[in-house]
Structure formats: C-alpha cells, structure tokens
Amino acid sequence: METLDYLEKNFALDTDEKEKTDYLRIKSLFFQNNLNEALKKIASDDENLSPGILILKRNILNYLSIKTPFAKKNENNSDINSSQQTNELIDKIEQNKIRNLSVSLSDILKKATTCNLLIARENLLSLFTIAGSKDFKSSENFLKEIQKLYNYDIEFQIIYGKFLIDNNRQEEAKILIDSLPEDSLEQSTNINLKYEYYDLLASYYSKTPSNIGYKENSDKSESILKLIDQAKFSAKNKWFNIIENNYKDEEKSLLESRKRILIYITVAGLIIITLLLIRFFQVSTQIKEYRSFINKINALKERKVPQPQSIPEKTENILLEKLQNFEKSEDCIDPNMSLQNLAKKLETNTKYLSETINTHKQKNFNAYINELRINYIINKLKEKPIYRSYKIKYLAEESGFSTHSAFAAVFKSVTGMSPASYIQLLKEKEE
C-alpha cells in the first residue's frame, strides 16, 4: 500500500496507470481482509469503473454472497465476457446442470490463455475450487493446467492439495505440502490464504494414524475463519449502508425533479408524482428492511462486553513512544530481532509488547517487524540507486530476512508486487 501511495504522490500517472494502481490497491485491501475499505473503493456506479475494477467488484460481492449482474453495455469487453462465462459455468456446476464437465473446462482453459490473467485470477480460482470439489476426476487435467498457467500460484496449490487429500492421495499431498513456503505463509497478511493453508494441514493430519498436528492447525484455521466471518458480516452491513445512502440520494433527486416539473407542466407533474409515489413506496420498503438489519447488528454490538485494558495507560504511552523511536532506527534489520529481544531492549515484557503492537499496529509481531524491514529496503532502493543492481538474495540479507523466498513473499504482500518488478518500475520512472 505504501508503494502505491508513493507512486501516486511522486509520479504523474496517466489514466491507464491510475486504473492499475487503483486495481492493485483494492485487491490488496481484499487480500488483507480489509473489506470495508475495499467496498468504499468500488461503491461507484458500474459505468464509472474500469473493466478490471468492475470484475474485481463482482468478485468481492460474490465473496460476500451478494449477486450482481454486469451492465449490458459492458458485455463487449473481452475480460468481462470471459468473467461472465466463467461465472455461468460455476453456477451450472453448483446446480448440477453441466453434462460434460471436462469439455466445458477445456473451453474455459483455452479462453484463459488469451485473457488478462491478473484480472481473471479470482474467477478462475473460484472455478478451480468448485470444479475440483464437485468432480475431481473429470476436472483434474484442468486443475493441473491452470496451476501451470499461473506458474504454480500458492493458493491454487493449496486448494489442489485439499483435493488430493479428499481423494485419498496422501503421498502426493505430502509432497505438495513439503514444497510450500511455510514461513512465508505463516507471516502472510493474506488472511484467506493463511486460512486455506492451516485448513490444508488440518485435513492432512486428520488422516494420519497419529493425528499429530491436527488440533494445532485446526485451531488456527478456526480462529482465522472467525476473523473472516466477522469481516464478511461487517462488510455486508457496510454495503447495505452504501445502498441505503444511494437510495436516499436518488429519492432526494426525484423529489427535486418533481418540484421543478410541477412549476411548468401540471398534467405532466401529476403523472410524475404518481410514478414517484410508486418509486417512493419501493424505496421506503427497502430502507425499512435495511434499517431492520442495522438494528439487529446494533443489538448484537450492544451485547458485547468491553474488554478491560490489561496495560496501565502510562505504561502503554511510554511503550508506544519507545516503539516510535525503534521504528526510526535500523534495529529492525537485525536478523536476531525477536519479540523477546525487542521486549528486553524496550525494558518491558513480551505480553505488554505483543498486546501494544496488536492494538495500535493492527498486526502481530512477525508482520510488524517484517513490514519495517520491507520499508527499510524500499527506502534504500529509492534513495540509493546502487541497491537496484544488487541481487535479491543480498537485499534479503541486508533487510534481516533469513531466506530469499521469505523476503520475496513478504515484499509482495506489503507492496503488491515482486522485488524485481518494483525495482524495474523505479528504473522505468527515472528514465
């Protein structure tokens, strides 16, 4: 997100570049489970959105179980047309109305090779998931080809691993699990990806003789699932509020129009009044339904018991000031910097430190320290062009990461792009 802010602030972006940065910003918010902020970005009317963002809007609303069709005037766009066809196939599979699944998947696969893979990813991921769960045997070739198409994207691999387990192919699942970057996944800010990963491990260990590891990973996946469900519930409420506000604006506009028309044409005014009353009744009914929904939400909120603050206010303020000083230093790149070491350095205990970071930084310690390291190396790349010629392995070591893969994964989760892509972007902008 900071990278996108930097680009928008320091470079004059053309319309196409602005659309791309907006798309990446919304997708990053979605991956981080910040659904309310993502919905704000897609609240505009469909005709005001680019095709890529319009498809992303449909994917986010589908994720929230809110179905919305595409406007007809957009159907000539190839990306929108491809997305629509993929969603239609998903609906047919869910309703068991598909006759030859392998043929239908083969058609989608051919079209996927010619479309914008970044824009099509979420649609194809949904199809990947539903096809494999409904008929793994008929869709296995499609599942393998899609993974190749996306260069073995981790999320596709994790879902494929679940299908292997469900179909009693434990040895293949074990090989796949061992190939996944454990550290990167556990530190990822993509909350849905972390849930899928822990759920995969829980499914795998549940079918081992000893069940070792099942409970730990099951508890982790259930804990994350609660966060996902809470975010979905809050986001649905947010979307209903947006719709309600749109209806209020529309109602106000219609009433003003009625007044103007009544001044000039009495007969036409009477007709318009009749139409407005009908519309007003429809809008009022919908608003009542939305308000009833909101009242239920407020009632649930009022039942929540406020949690007492475990850290004394004075202690917390002192600790926040020390954290600010720590962030200004370069101590974060120390590869041995752990929660325990930082607590000792700040003259506090790990409980107070962890709670303060969780409350005020909205992330756990690992995500916090890794984001500081990424910001450190980003500043180096911006301020010292020589760093752009260094190997990624050196940049990883310089910023305190123990492995190249962990650095690359965290860098992408923070900036939305790989280190190499980011360096190339800086070079192009300077040219």
Coordinates of C-alpha atoms in Angstrom, one line a residue:
M1 CA 0.0 0.0 0.0
E2 CA 2.8 2.4 0.8
T3 CA 4.4 1.7 -2.6
L4 CA 1.1 2.7 -4.3
D5 CA 0.9 5.8 -2.2
Y6 CA 4.5 6.7 -3.1
L7 CA 3.8 6.2 -6.9
E8 CA 0.7 8.4 -6.8
K9 CA 2.4 11.1 -4.8
N10 CA 5.7 11.3 -6.6
F11 CA 4.8 10.5 -10.3
A12 CA 2.3 11.9 -12.8
L13 CA 0.3 8.8 -13.7
D14 CA -1.7 8.6 -16.9
T15 CA -5.2 7.2 -16.9
D16 CA -4.1 3.6 -17.6
E17 CA -1.5 3.7 -14.8
K18 CA -4.0 5.2 -12.4
E19 CA -6.5 2.4 -13.1
K20 CA -3.8 -0.2 -12.5
T21 CA -2.8 1.4 -9.1
D22 CA -6.5 1.6 -8.1
Y23 CA -6.9 -2.1 -9.0
L24 CA -3.9 -3.2 -7.0
R25 CA -5.0 -1.1 -4.0
I26 CA -8.5 -2.6 -3.9
K27 CA -7.0 -6.1 -4.4
S28 CA -4.5 -5.6 -1.6
L29 CA -7.3 -4.5 0.7
F30 CA -9.3 -7.6 -0.2
F31 CA -6.4 -9.9 0.4
Q32 CA -5.8 -8.3 3.8
N33 CA -9.4 -8.8 4.7
N34 CA -10.0 -5.1 4.9
L35 CA -13.3 -5.5 3.2
N36 CA -14.9 -2.2 4.4
E37 CA -12.2 -0.1 2.8
A38 CA -12.3 -2.2 -0.4
L39 CA -16.1 -1.7 -0.7
K40 CA -15.6 2.1 -0.4
K41 CA -13.3 1.9 -3.4
I42 CA -15.9 0.0 -5.6
A43 CA -19.0 1.9 -4.5
S44 CA -19.2 4.0 -7.7
D45 CA -21.7 3.2 -10.4
D46 CA -20.6 0.4 -12.8
E47 CA -20.2 2.8 -15.7
N48 CA -17.6 4.8 -13.8
L49 CA -15.4 1.8 -13.2
S50 CA -12.7 0.3 -15.5
P51 CA -13.4 -3.3 -16.7
G52 CA -10.7 -4.7 -14.4
I53 CA -12.1 -3.0 -11.3
L54 CA -15.7 -3.8 -12.3
I55 CA -14.8 -7.6 -12.5
L56 CA -13.0 -7.2 -9.1
K57 CA -16.1 -5.6 -7.7
R58 CA -18.3 -8.6 -8.8
N59 CA -15.7 -11.0 -7.3
I60 CA -15.7 -9.2 -3.9
L61 CA -19.6 -9.0 -3.8
N62 CA -19.8 -12.7 -4.8
Y63 CA -17.3 -13.5 -2.0
L64 CA -19.9 -11.7 0.3
S65 CA -22.7 -13.8 -1.3
I66 CA -24.2 -10.7 -3.0
K67 CA -25.0 -11.5 -6.6
T68 CA -25.0 -8.6 -9.1
P69 CA -25.1 -8.9 -12.9
F70 CA -22.9 -7.0 -15.4
A71 CA -24.4 -4.0 -17.2
K72 CA -25.3 -5.0 -20.8
K73 CA -23.2 -2.2 -22.4
N74 CA -20.0 -3.7 -20.9
E75 CA -20.6 -7.2 -22.3
N76 CA -18.5 -6.5 -25.4
N77 CA -15.3 -6.2 -23.3
S78 CA -13.3 -9.4 -23.7
D79 CA -12.3 -9.6 -20.0
I80 CA -15.9 -9.0 -18.8
N81 CA -17.2 -11.5 -21.3
S82 CA -14.7 -14.1 -20.1
S83 CA -15.6 -13.4 -16.5
Q84 CA -19.3 -13.8 -17.2
Q85 CA -18.8 -17.1 -19.0
T86 CA -16.7 -18.4 -16.1
N87 CA -19.3 -17.4 -13.6
E88 CA -22.1 -19.0 -15.7
L89 CA -20.2 -22.3 -15.7
I90 CA -19.7 -22.1 -11.9
D91 CA -23.5 -21.6 -11.5
K92 CA -24.2 -24.6 -13.7
I93 CA -21.7 -26.8 -11.8
E94 CA -23.3 -25.8 -8.4
Q95 CA -26.8 -26.6 -9.8
N96 CA -25.6 -29.9 -11.3
K97 CA -26.7 -28.7 -14.8
I98 CA -23.5 -29.5 -16.6
R99 CA -23.4 -32.5 -18.9
N100 CA -19.7 -32.8 -19.9
L101 CA -17.6 -31.0 -17.3
S102 CA -14.2 -31.8 -18.9
V103 CA -15.3 -30.3 -22.2
S104 CA -16.6 -27.1 -20.6
L105 CA -13.5 -26.7 -18.5
S106 CA -11.3 -27.2 -21.6
D107 CA -13.2 -24.3 -23.3
I108 CA -12.6 -22.0 -20.4
L109 CA -8.9 -23.0 -20.3
K110 CA -8.5 -22.1 -24.0
K111 CA -10.0 -18.6 -23.3
A112 CA -7.9 -18.2 -20.2
T113 CA -4.7 -18.4 -22.2
T114 CA -5.8 -15.3 -24.2
C115 CA -7.2 -13.1 -21.4
N116 CA -5.7 -10.9 -18.8
L117 CA -4.6 -13.4 -16.2
L118 CA -4.4 -10.9 -13.3
I119 CA -8.0 -9.8 -13.9
A120 CA -9.2 -13.3 -14.5
R121 CA -7.5 -14.9 -11.4
E122 CA -10.3 -14.7 -8.9
N123 CA -12.9 -16.0 -11.3
L124 CA -10.6 -18.9 -12.3
L125 CA -9.8 -19.6 -8.7
S126 CA -13.5 -19.9 -7.9
L127 CA -14.0 -22.3 -10.8
F128 CA -10.8 -24.2 -9.8
T129 CA -12.3 -24.7 -6.3
I130 CA -15.9 -25.7 -7.3
A131 CA -14.8 -27.9 -10.2
G132 CA -12.3 -29.9 -8.1
S133 CA -14.8 -30.3 -5.2
K134 CA -17.6 -31.5 -7.4
D135 CA -15.8 -33.9 -9.8
F136 CA -12.1 -34.2 -9.2
K137 CA -11.6 -36.9 -11.8
S138 CA -13.2 -35.0 -14.7
S139 CA -11.5 -31.7 -13.8
E140 CA -8.0 -32.9 -12.8
N141 CA -6.4 -32.0 -16.1
F142 CA -8.0 -28.6 -15.9
L143 CA -6.7 -28.1 -12.4
K144 CA -3.1 -29.0 -13.4
E145 CA -3.2 -26.8 -16.5
I146 CA -4.5 -23.8 -14.5
Q147 CA -1.6 -24.2 -12.0
K148 CA 0.9 -24.2 -14.9
L149 CA -0.8 -21.1 -16.3
Y150 CA -0.4 -19.2 -13.0
N151 CA 3.1 -20.6 -12.5
Y152 CA 2.0 -22.7 -9.6
D153 CA 0.4 -19.9 -7.6
I154 CA 0.5 -20.9 -3.9
E155 CA -3.3 -20.5 -3.4
F156 CA -4.0 -22.8 -6.3
Q157 CA -1.6 -25.4 -5.0
I158 CA -3.1 -25.3 -1.5
I159 CA -6.6 -25.9 -2.9
Y160 CA -5.3 -28.7 -5.1
G161 CA -3.7 -30.3 -2.1
K162 CA -7.1 -30.5 -0.4
F163 CA -8.5 -32.3 -3.4
L164 CA -5.6 -34.8 -3.3
I165 CA -6.4 -35.5 0.4
D166 CA -10.2 -35.7 -0.2
N167 CA -9.4 -38.3 -2.9
N168 CA -7.1 -40.4 -0.6
R169 CA -3.9 -39.4 -2.4
Q170 CA -2.0 -38.7 0.7
E171 CA 1.6 -39.2 -0.6
E172 CA 1.1 -36.7 -3.4
A173 CA -0.5 -34.3 -0.8
K174 CA 2.5 -34.7 1.5
I175 CA 5.0 -33.9 -1.3
L176 CA 2.9 -30.8 -2.2
I177 CA 2.7 -29.6 1.4
D178 CA 6.5 -30.0 1.9
S179 CA 7.1 -27.8 -1.1
L180 CA 5.1 -24.9 0.3
P181 CA 7.0 -21.9 1.9
E182 CA 5.9 -22.4 5.5
D183 CA 7.5 -19.3 6.9
S184 CA 6.1 -17.0 4.2
L185 CA 2.6 -18.4 4.6
E186 CA 2.6 -18.0 8.3
Q187 CA 3.7 -14.4 8.0
S188 CA 1.4 -13.6 5.1
T189 CA -1.1 -10.7 5.5
N190 CA -3.4 -12.5 3.1
I191 CA -5.8 -13.9 5.7
N192 CA -7.7 -16.1 3.3
L193 CA -4.5 -17.7 2.1
K194 CA -3.4 -18.4 5.7
Y195 CA -6.8 -20.0 6.5
E196 CA -6.6 -22.2 3.4
Y197 CA -3.0 -23.3 4.4
Y198 CA -3.9 -24.2 8.0
D199 CA -7.1 -26.0 6.8
L200 CA -5.0 -28.0 4.4
L201 CA -2.6 -29.0 7.2
A202 CA -5.6 -29.9 9.5
S203 CA -7.1 -32.0 6.7
Y204 CA -3.8 -33.8 6.1
Y205 CA -3.1 -34.6 9.7
S206 CA -6.6 -35.7 10.3
K207 CA -5.9 -38.7 8.0
T208 CA -2.6 -39.6 9.5
P209 CA -2.5 -42.5 12.1
S210 CA -1.3 -40.4 15.0
N211 CA -3.3 -37.2 14.2
I212 CA -0.2 -35.2 15.3
G213 CA -0.6 -31.6 14.2
Y214 CA -4.3 -31.8 13.6
K215 CA -5.6 -30.0 16.6
E216 CA -3.0 -27.2 16.4
N217 CA -3.7 -26.4 12.7
S218 CA -7.5 -26.9 13.2
D219 CA -7.5 -24.4 16.0
K220 CA -5.5 -21.9 13.8
S221 CA -7.9 -22.3 10.9
E222 CA -11.0 -21.9 13.0
S223 CA -9.5 -18.8 14.7
I224 CA -8.8 -17.2 11.3
L225 CA -12.2 -18.3 10.0
K226 CA -13.9 -16.4 12.8
L227 CA -12.0 -13.2 11.7
I228 CA -13.0 -13.8 8.1
D229 CA -16.7 -14.3 9.0
Q230 CA -16.6 -11.2 11.2
A231 CA -15.1 -9.1 8.4
K232 CA -17.7 -10.5 6.0
F233 CA -20.6 -9.7 8.3
S234 CA -19.3 -6.2 8.8
A235 CA -18.7 -5.7 5.1
K236 CA -22.3 -6.8 4.2
N237 CA -23.6 -4.2 6.7
K238 CA -21.3 -1.6 5.0
W239 CA -22.6 -2.5 1.6
F240 CA -26.2 -2.2 2.7
N241 CA -25.4 1.2 4.2
I242 CA -24.0 2.3 0.8
I243 CA -27.1 1.1 -1.0
E244 CA -29.3 2.8 1.5
N245 CA -27.4 6.1 1.0
N246 CA -27.7 5.7 -2.7
Y247 CA -31.4 5.3 -2.4
K248 CA -31.7 8.3 -0.2
D249 CA -29.8 10.4 -2.8
E250 CA -32.0 9.1 -5.5
E251 CA -35.1 9.9 -3.5
K252 CA -33.9 13.4 -2.9
S253 CA -33.1 13.9 -6.6
L254 CA -36.5 12.6 -7.6
L255 CA -38.4 14.9 -5.2
E256 CA -36.5 18.0 -6.5
S257 CA -37.3 16.9 -10.1
R258 CA -41.0 16.6 -9.1
K259 CA -41.0 20.2 -7.8
R260 CA -39.4 21.6 -11.0
I261 CA -41.8 19.8 -13.3
L262 CA -44.9 20.9 -11.3
I263 CA -44.0 24.5 -12.0
Y264 CA -44.1 24.1 -15.8
I265 CA -46.5 21.3 -16.6
T266 CA -49.4 20.5 -14.3
V267 CA -50.5 17.4 -16.2
A268 CA -47.0 16.0 -16.6
G269 CA -46.4 16.9 -12.9
L270 CA -49.4 14.7 -11.9
I271 CA -48.0 11.8 -13.9
I272 CA -44.5 12.2 -12.4
I273 CA -46.0 12.4 -8.9
T274 CA -47.7 9.1 -9.4
L275 CA -44.5 7.5 -10.6
L276 CA -42.6 9.0 -7.7
L277 CA -45.1 7.7 -5.2
I278 CA -44.7 4.2 -6.6
R279 CA -40.9 4.5 -6.5
F280 CA -41.1 6.1 -3.0
F281 CA -43.0 3.1 -1.7
Q282 CA -40.5 0.7 -3.2
V283 CA -37.5 2.7 -1.8
S284 CA -39.2 3.0 1.7
T285 CA -39.8 -0.7 1.8
Q286 CA -36.2 -1.5 1.1
I287 CA -35.0 1.2 3.5
K288 CA -37.1 -0.4 6.3
E289 CA -35.5 -3.8 5.5
Y290 CA -32.0 -2.3 5.7
R291 CA -32.8 -0.4 8.9
S292 CA -34.2 -3.5 10.4
F293 CA -30.9 -5.3 9.5
I294 CA -28.9 -2.5 11.0
N295 CA -30.9 -2.5 14.2
K296 CA -30.2 -6.2 14.6
I297 CA -26.5 -5.5 14.1
N298 CA -26.6 -2.7 16.7
A299 CA -28.3 -5.0 19.1
L300 CA -25.6 -7.6 18.7
K301 CA -22.9 -4.9 19.3
E302 CA -24.6 -3.8 22.5
R303 CA -24.4 -7.3 23.9
K304 CA -20.6 -7.3 23.6
V305 CA -18.8 -6.9 26.9
P306 CA -16.0 -4.4 26.7
Q307 CA -12.6 -5.9 27.4
P308 CA -10.6 -4.3 30.2
Q309 CA -7.2 -2.8 29.3
S310 CA -4.6 -5.1 30.7
I311 CA -1.8 -2.5 30.3
P312 CA -1.7 0.6 32.5
E313 CA -2.2 3.7 30.4
K314 CA 1.0 5.4 31.5
T315 CA 3.0 2.2 30.7
E316 CA 1.3 1.9 27.3
N317 CA 2.1 5.5 26.3
I318 CA 5.8 5.1 27.3
L319 CA 5.9 1.8 25.3
L320 CA 4.4 3.5 22.3
E321 CA 7.0 6.3 22.4
K322 CA 9.8 3.7 22.6
L323 CA 8.3 1.8 19.6
Q324 CA 8.3 5.1 17.6
N325 CA 12.0 5.5 18.4
F326 CA 12.6 1.9 17.4
E327 CA 10.9 2.4 14.1
K328 CA 13.1 5.4 13.3
S329 CA 16.2 3.3 13.9
E330 CA 17.6 0.5 11.8
D331 CA 17.4 -2.1 14.6
C332 CA 14.6 -3.9 12.8
I333 CA 17.1 -5.4 10.2
D334 CA 18.9 -7.4 12.9
P335 CA 18.1 -11.0 11.9
N336 CA 18.0 -12.0 15.6
M337 CA 15.3 -9.4 16.5
S338 CA 12.6 -11.4 18.1
L339 CA 9.6 -10.5 20.4
Q340 CA 11.7 -11.4 23.4
N341 CA 14.8 -9.4 22.3
L342 CA 12.7 -6.3 21.4
A343 CA 10.9 -6.6 24.8
K344 CA 14.2 -6.7 26.6
K345 CA 15.5 -3.7 24.5
L346 CA 12.4 -1.6 25.3
E347 CA 12.6 -2.7 29.0
T348 CA 9.2 -4.3 29.1
N349 CA 7.7 -7.8 28.9
T350 CA 6.6 -9.8 25.9
K351 CA 2.9 -9.7 26.9
Y352 CA 2.7 -5.9 27.1
L353 CA 4.7 -5.5 23.9
S354 CA 2.6 -8.0 21.9
E355 CA -0.6 -6.5 23.1
T356 CA 0.5 -3.0 22.2
I357 CA 1.6 -4.0 18.7
N358 CA -1.7 -5.9 18.1
T359 CA -3.8 -3.0 19.4
H360 CA -2.0 0.0 17.8
K361 CA -0.4 -1.5 14.8
Q362 CA -3.2 -3.9 13.9
K363 CA -0.9 -6.8 13.3
N364 CA 1.2 -9.4 15.1
F365 CA 4.9 -9.1 15.9
N366 CA 6.1 -11.0 12.9
A367 CA 4.1 -9.0 10.4
Y368 CA 5.1 -5.8 12.2
I369 CA 8.9 -6.4 12.1
N370 CA 8.8 -7.7 8.6
E371 CA 6.9 -4.7 7.3
L372 CA 9.5 -2.4 8.9
R373 CA 12.3 -4.4 7.2
I374 CA 10.5 -4.1 3.8
N375 CA 10.0 -0.3 4.3
Y376 CA 13.8 -0.1 5.2
I377 CA 14.8 -1.8 1.9
I378 CA 12.3 0.2 -0.1
N379 CA 13.8 3.4 1.2
K380 CA 17.3 2.1 0.2
L381 CA 16.1 1.3 -3.3
K382 CA 14.5 4.8 -3.6
E383 CA 17.4 6.8 -2.1
K384 CA 20.4 4.8 -3.3
P385 CA 20.1 3.6 -6.9
I386 CA 23.1 1.3 -6.5
Y387 CA 20.8 -1.0 -4.4
R388 CA 18.7 -1.7 -7.6
S389 CA 21.6 -3.6 -9.1
Y390 CA 22.1 -5.9 -6.1
K391 CA 20.8 -9.4 -6.2
I392 CA 17.6 -10.2 -4.4
K393 CA 19.5 -12.5 -2.0
Y394 CA 21.6 -9.6 -0.9
L395 CA 18.6 -7.4 -0.4
A396 CA 17.0 -10.1 1.7
E397 CA 20.1 -10.4 3.9
E398 CA 20.5 -6.6 4.1
S399 CA 17.0 -6.2 5.5
G400 CA 17.3 -9.0 8.0
F401 CA 15.5 -11.9 6.3
S402 CA 16.9 -15.4 6.7
T403 CA 15.8 -16.7 3.3
H404 CA 15.3 -15.3 -0.2
S405 CA 11.9 -16.8 -0.5
A406 CA 10.6 -15.3 2.8
F407 CA 11.8 -11.9 1.7
A408 CA 10.2 -12.1 -1.7
A409 CA 6.8 -13.3 -0.3
V410 CA 6.7 -10.6 2.4
F411 CA 7.8 -7.9 -0.1
K412 CA 4.9 -8.9 -2.4
S413 CA 2.4 -9.0 0.4
V414 CA 3.4 -5.5 1.5
T415 CA 3.8 -3.8 -1.9
G416 CA 1.6 -5.9 -4.1
M417 CA 4.5 -6.7 -6.5
S418 CA 7.7 -8.7 -6.5
P419 CA 11.1 -7.1 -5.6
A420 CA 12.2 -7.4 -9.3
S421 CA 9.0 -5.8 -10.6
Y422 CA 9.3 -3.0 -8.1
I423 CA 13.0 -2.3 -9.0
Q424 CA 12.1 -2.3 -12.7
L425 CA 9.3 0.1 -12.0
L426 CA 11.7 2.5 -10.3
K427 CA 14.1 2.3 -13.2
E428 CA 11.4 3.0 -15.8
K429 CA 10.1 6.0 -13.9
E430 CA 13.6 7.6 -13.6
E431 CA 14.2 7.0 -17.4

